[in-house]
Coordinates of N, CA and C in Angstrom, one line a residue:
X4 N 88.9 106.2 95.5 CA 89.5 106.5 94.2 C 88.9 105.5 93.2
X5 N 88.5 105.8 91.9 CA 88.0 105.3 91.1 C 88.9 104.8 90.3
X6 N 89.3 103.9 89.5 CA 90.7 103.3 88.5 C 89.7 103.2 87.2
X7 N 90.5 103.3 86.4 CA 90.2 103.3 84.7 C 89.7 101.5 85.0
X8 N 89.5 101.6 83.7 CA 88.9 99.7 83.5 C 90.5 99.3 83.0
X9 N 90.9 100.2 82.3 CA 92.3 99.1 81.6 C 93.5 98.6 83.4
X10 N 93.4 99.9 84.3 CA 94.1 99.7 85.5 C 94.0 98.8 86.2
X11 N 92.5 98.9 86.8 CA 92.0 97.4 87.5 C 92.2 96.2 86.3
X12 N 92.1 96.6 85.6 CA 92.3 94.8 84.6 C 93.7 94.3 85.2
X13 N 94.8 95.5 85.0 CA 96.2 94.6 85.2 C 96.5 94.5 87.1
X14 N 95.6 95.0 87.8 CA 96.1 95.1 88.9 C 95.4 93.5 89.2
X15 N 94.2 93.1 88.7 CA 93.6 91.5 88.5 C 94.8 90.9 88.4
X16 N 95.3 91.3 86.8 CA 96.3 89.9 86.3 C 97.5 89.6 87.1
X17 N 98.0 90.9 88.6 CA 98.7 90.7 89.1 C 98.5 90.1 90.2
X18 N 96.9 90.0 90.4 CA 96.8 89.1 91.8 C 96.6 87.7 91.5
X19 N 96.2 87.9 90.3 CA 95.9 86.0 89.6 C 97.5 85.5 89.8
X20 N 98.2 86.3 88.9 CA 99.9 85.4 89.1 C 100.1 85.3 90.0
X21 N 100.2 86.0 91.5 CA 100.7 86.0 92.2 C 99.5 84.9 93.3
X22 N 98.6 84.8 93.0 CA 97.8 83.6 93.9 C 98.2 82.4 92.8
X23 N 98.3 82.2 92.3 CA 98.4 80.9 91.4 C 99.6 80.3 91.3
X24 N 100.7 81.5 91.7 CA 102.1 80.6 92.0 C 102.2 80.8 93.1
X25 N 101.5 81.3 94.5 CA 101.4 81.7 95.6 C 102.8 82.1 96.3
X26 N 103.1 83.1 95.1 CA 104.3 83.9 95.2 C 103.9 85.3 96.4
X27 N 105.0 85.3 96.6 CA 105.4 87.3 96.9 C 104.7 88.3 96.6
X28 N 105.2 88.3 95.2 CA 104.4 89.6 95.3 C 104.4 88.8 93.4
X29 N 103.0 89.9 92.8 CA 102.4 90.0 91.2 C 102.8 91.1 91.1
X30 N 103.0 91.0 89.3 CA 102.5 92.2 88.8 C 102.4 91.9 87.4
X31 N 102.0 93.5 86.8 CA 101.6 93.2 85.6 C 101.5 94.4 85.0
X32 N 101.9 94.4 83.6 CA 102.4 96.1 83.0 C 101.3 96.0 81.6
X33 N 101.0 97.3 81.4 CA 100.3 97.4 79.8 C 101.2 98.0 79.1
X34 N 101.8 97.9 77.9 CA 102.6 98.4 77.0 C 101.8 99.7 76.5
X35 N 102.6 100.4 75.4 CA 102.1 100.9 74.2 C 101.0 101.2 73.8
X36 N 101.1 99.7 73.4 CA 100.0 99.5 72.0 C 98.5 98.4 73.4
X37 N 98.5 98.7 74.3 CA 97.1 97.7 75.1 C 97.8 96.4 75.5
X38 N 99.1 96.2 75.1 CA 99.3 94.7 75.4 C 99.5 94.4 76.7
X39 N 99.4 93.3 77.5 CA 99.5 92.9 79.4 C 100.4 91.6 79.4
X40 N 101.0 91.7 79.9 CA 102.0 91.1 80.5 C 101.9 91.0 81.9
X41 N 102.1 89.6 82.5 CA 101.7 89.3 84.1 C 103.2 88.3 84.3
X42 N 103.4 88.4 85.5 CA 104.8 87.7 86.1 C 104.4 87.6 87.9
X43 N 105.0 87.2 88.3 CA 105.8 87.0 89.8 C 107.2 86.7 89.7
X44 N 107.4 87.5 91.4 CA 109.0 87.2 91.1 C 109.4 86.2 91.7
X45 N 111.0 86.4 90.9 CA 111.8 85.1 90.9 C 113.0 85.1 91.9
X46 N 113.1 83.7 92.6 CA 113.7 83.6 93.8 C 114.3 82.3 93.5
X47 N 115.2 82.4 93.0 CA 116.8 81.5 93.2 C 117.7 81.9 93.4
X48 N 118.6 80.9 93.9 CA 119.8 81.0 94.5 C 120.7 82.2 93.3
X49 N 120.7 81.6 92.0 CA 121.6 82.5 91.1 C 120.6 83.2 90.4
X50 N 119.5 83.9 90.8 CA 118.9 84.7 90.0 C 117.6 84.8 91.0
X51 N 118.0 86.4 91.4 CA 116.7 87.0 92.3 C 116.2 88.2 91.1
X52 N 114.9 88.2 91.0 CA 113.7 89.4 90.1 C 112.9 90.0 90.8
X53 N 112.1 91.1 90.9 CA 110.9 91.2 91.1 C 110.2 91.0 90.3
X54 N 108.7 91.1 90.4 CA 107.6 90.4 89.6 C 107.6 92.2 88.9
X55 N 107.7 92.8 89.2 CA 108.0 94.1 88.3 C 109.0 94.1 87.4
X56 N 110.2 93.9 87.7 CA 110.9 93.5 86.9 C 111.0 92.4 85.7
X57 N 110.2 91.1 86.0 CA 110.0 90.2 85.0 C 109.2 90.6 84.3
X58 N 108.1 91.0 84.8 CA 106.8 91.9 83.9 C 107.7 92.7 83.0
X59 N 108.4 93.4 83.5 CA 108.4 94.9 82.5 C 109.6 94.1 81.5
X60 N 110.7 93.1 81.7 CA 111.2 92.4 80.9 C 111.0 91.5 80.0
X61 N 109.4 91.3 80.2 CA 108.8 90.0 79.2 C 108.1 91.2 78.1
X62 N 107.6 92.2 78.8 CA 107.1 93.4 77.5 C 108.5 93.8 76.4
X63 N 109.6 94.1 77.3 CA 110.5 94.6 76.1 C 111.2 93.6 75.2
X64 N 111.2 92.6 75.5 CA 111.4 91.2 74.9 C 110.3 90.9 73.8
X65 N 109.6 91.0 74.0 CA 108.2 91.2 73.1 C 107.9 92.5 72.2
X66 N 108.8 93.7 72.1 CA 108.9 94.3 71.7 C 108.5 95.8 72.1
X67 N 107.7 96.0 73.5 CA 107.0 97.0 73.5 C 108.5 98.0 74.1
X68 N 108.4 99.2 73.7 CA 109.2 100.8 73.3 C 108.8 101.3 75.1
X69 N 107.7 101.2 75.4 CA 107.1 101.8 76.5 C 106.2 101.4 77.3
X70 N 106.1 101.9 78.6 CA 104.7 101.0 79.4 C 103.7 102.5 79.7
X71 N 102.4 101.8 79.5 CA 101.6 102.7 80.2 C 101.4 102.8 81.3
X72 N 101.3 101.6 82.0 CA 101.3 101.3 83.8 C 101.6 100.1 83.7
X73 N 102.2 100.1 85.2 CA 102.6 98.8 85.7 C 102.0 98.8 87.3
X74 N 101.4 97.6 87.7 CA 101.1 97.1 89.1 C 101.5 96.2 89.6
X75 N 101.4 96.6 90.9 CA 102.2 95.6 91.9 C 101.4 95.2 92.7
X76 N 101.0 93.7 92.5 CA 100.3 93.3 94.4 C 101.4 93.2 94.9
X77 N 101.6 93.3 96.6 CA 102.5 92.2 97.1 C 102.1 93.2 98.9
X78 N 102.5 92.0 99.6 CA 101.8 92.2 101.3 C 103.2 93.2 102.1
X79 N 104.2 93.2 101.0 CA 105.1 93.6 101.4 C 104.7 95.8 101.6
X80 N 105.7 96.4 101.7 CA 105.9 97.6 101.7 C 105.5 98.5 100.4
X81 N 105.6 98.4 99.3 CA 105.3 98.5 98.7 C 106.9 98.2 97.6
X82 N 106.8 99.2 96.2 CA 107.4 99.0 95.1 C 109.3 99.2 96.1
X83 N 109.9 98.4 95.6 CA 111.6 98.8 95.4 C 112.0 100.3 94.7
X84 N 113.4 100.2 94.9 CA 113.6 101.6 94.4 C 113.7 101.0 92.9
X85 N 114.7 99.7 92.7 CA 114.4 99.3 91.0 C 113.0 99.3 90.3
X86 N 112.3 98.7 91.1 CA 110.8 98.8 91.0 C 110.3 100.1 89.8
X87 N 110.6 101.1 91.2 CA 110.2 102.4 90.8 C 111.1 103.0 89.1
X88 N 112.3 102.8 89.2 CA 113.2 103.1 88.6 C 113.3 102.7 86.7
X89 N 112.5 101.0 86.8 CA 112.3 100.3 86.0 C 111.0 101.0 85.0
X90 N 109.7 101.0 86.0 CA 108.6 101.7 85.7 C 109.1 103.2 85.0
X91 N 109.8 104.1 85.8 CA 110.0 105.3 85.4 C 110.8 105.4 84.1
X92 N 111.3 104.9 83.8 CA 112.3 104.8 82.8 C 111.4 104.3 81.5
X93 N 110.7 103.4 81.5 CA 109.7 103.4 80.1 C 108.9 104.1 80.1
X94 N 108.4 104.8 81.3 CA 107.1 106.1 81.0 C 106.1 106.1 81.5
X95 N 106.2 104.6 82.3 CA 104.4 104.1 83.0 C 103.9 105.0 84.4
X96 N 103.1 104.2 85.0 CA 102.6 104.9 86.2 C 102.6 103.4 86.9
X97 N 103.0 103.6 88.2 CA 103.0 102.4 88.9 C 101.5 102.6 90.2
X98 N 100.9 101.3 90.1 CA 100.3 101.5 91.3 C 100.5 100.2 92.0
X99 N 99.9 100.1 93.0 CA 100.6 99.2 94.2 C 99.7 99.2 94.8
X100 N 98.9 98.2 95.3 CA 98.0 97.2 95.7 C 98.4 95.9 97.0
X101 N 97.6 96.3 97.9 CA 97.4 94.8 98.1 C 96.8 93.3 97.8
X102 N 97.3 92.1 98.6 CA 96.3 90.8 98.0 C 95.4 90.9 97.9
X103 N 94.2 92.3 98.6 CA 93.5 92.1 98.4 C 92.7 93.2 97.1
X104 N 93.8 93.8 96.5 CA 93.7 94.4 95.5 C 93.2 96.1 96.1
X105 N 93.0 96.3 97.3 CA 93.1 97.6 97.6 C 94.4 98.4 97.3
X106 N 94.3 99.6 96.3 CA 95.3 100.7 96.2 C 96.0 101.2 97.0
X107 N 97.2 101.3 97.6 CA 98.0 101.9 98.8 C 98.4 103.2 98.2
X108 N 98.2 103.9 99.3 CA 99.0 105.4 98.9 C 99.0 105.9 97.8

């Protein structure tokens, strides 16, 4: 399967976050208007995220209306049902990757 250049860009910026905090799982969403937003998720006691969900909360925070895609590395199974739910709800397309940035399913 071949990915656009803008796809592979964010599926990168979700393996960079996610090797550099040598988190769980990355991800990283394109808005609207081209903008990228990258996260890992968050794991405390009084506040559990996924790196999907911080991602797609740092874009609406920032103002973006809508996502075009959002990606997920992580070695896990793939996306949650919030995951999925989060992505669907602003309009994006999710894809899901492993660390080693190969596309699943």
């Amino acid at each position: 399967m071949t990915l656009d250049p803008e796809d592979s860009k964010i599926i990168t910026l979700a393996r960079s976050a996610r090797a550099r905090n040598g988190s769980r799982e990355g991800a990283a969403v394109r808005d609207e208007t081209g903008r990228t937003y990258s996260a890992t998720n968050v794991a405390l006691d009084a506040l559990t995220l996924s790196a999907v969900q911080v991602a797609a909360a740092m874009a609406i925070s920032s103002g973006a209306r809508s996502l075009e895609a959002a990606a997920l590395v992580t070695e896990g199974e793939g996306p949650s049902e919030a995951d999925a739910a989060v992505v669907g709800e602003l309009g994006g397309k999710l894809l899901v990757a492993g660390p080693d940035g190969r596309l699943r399913g």
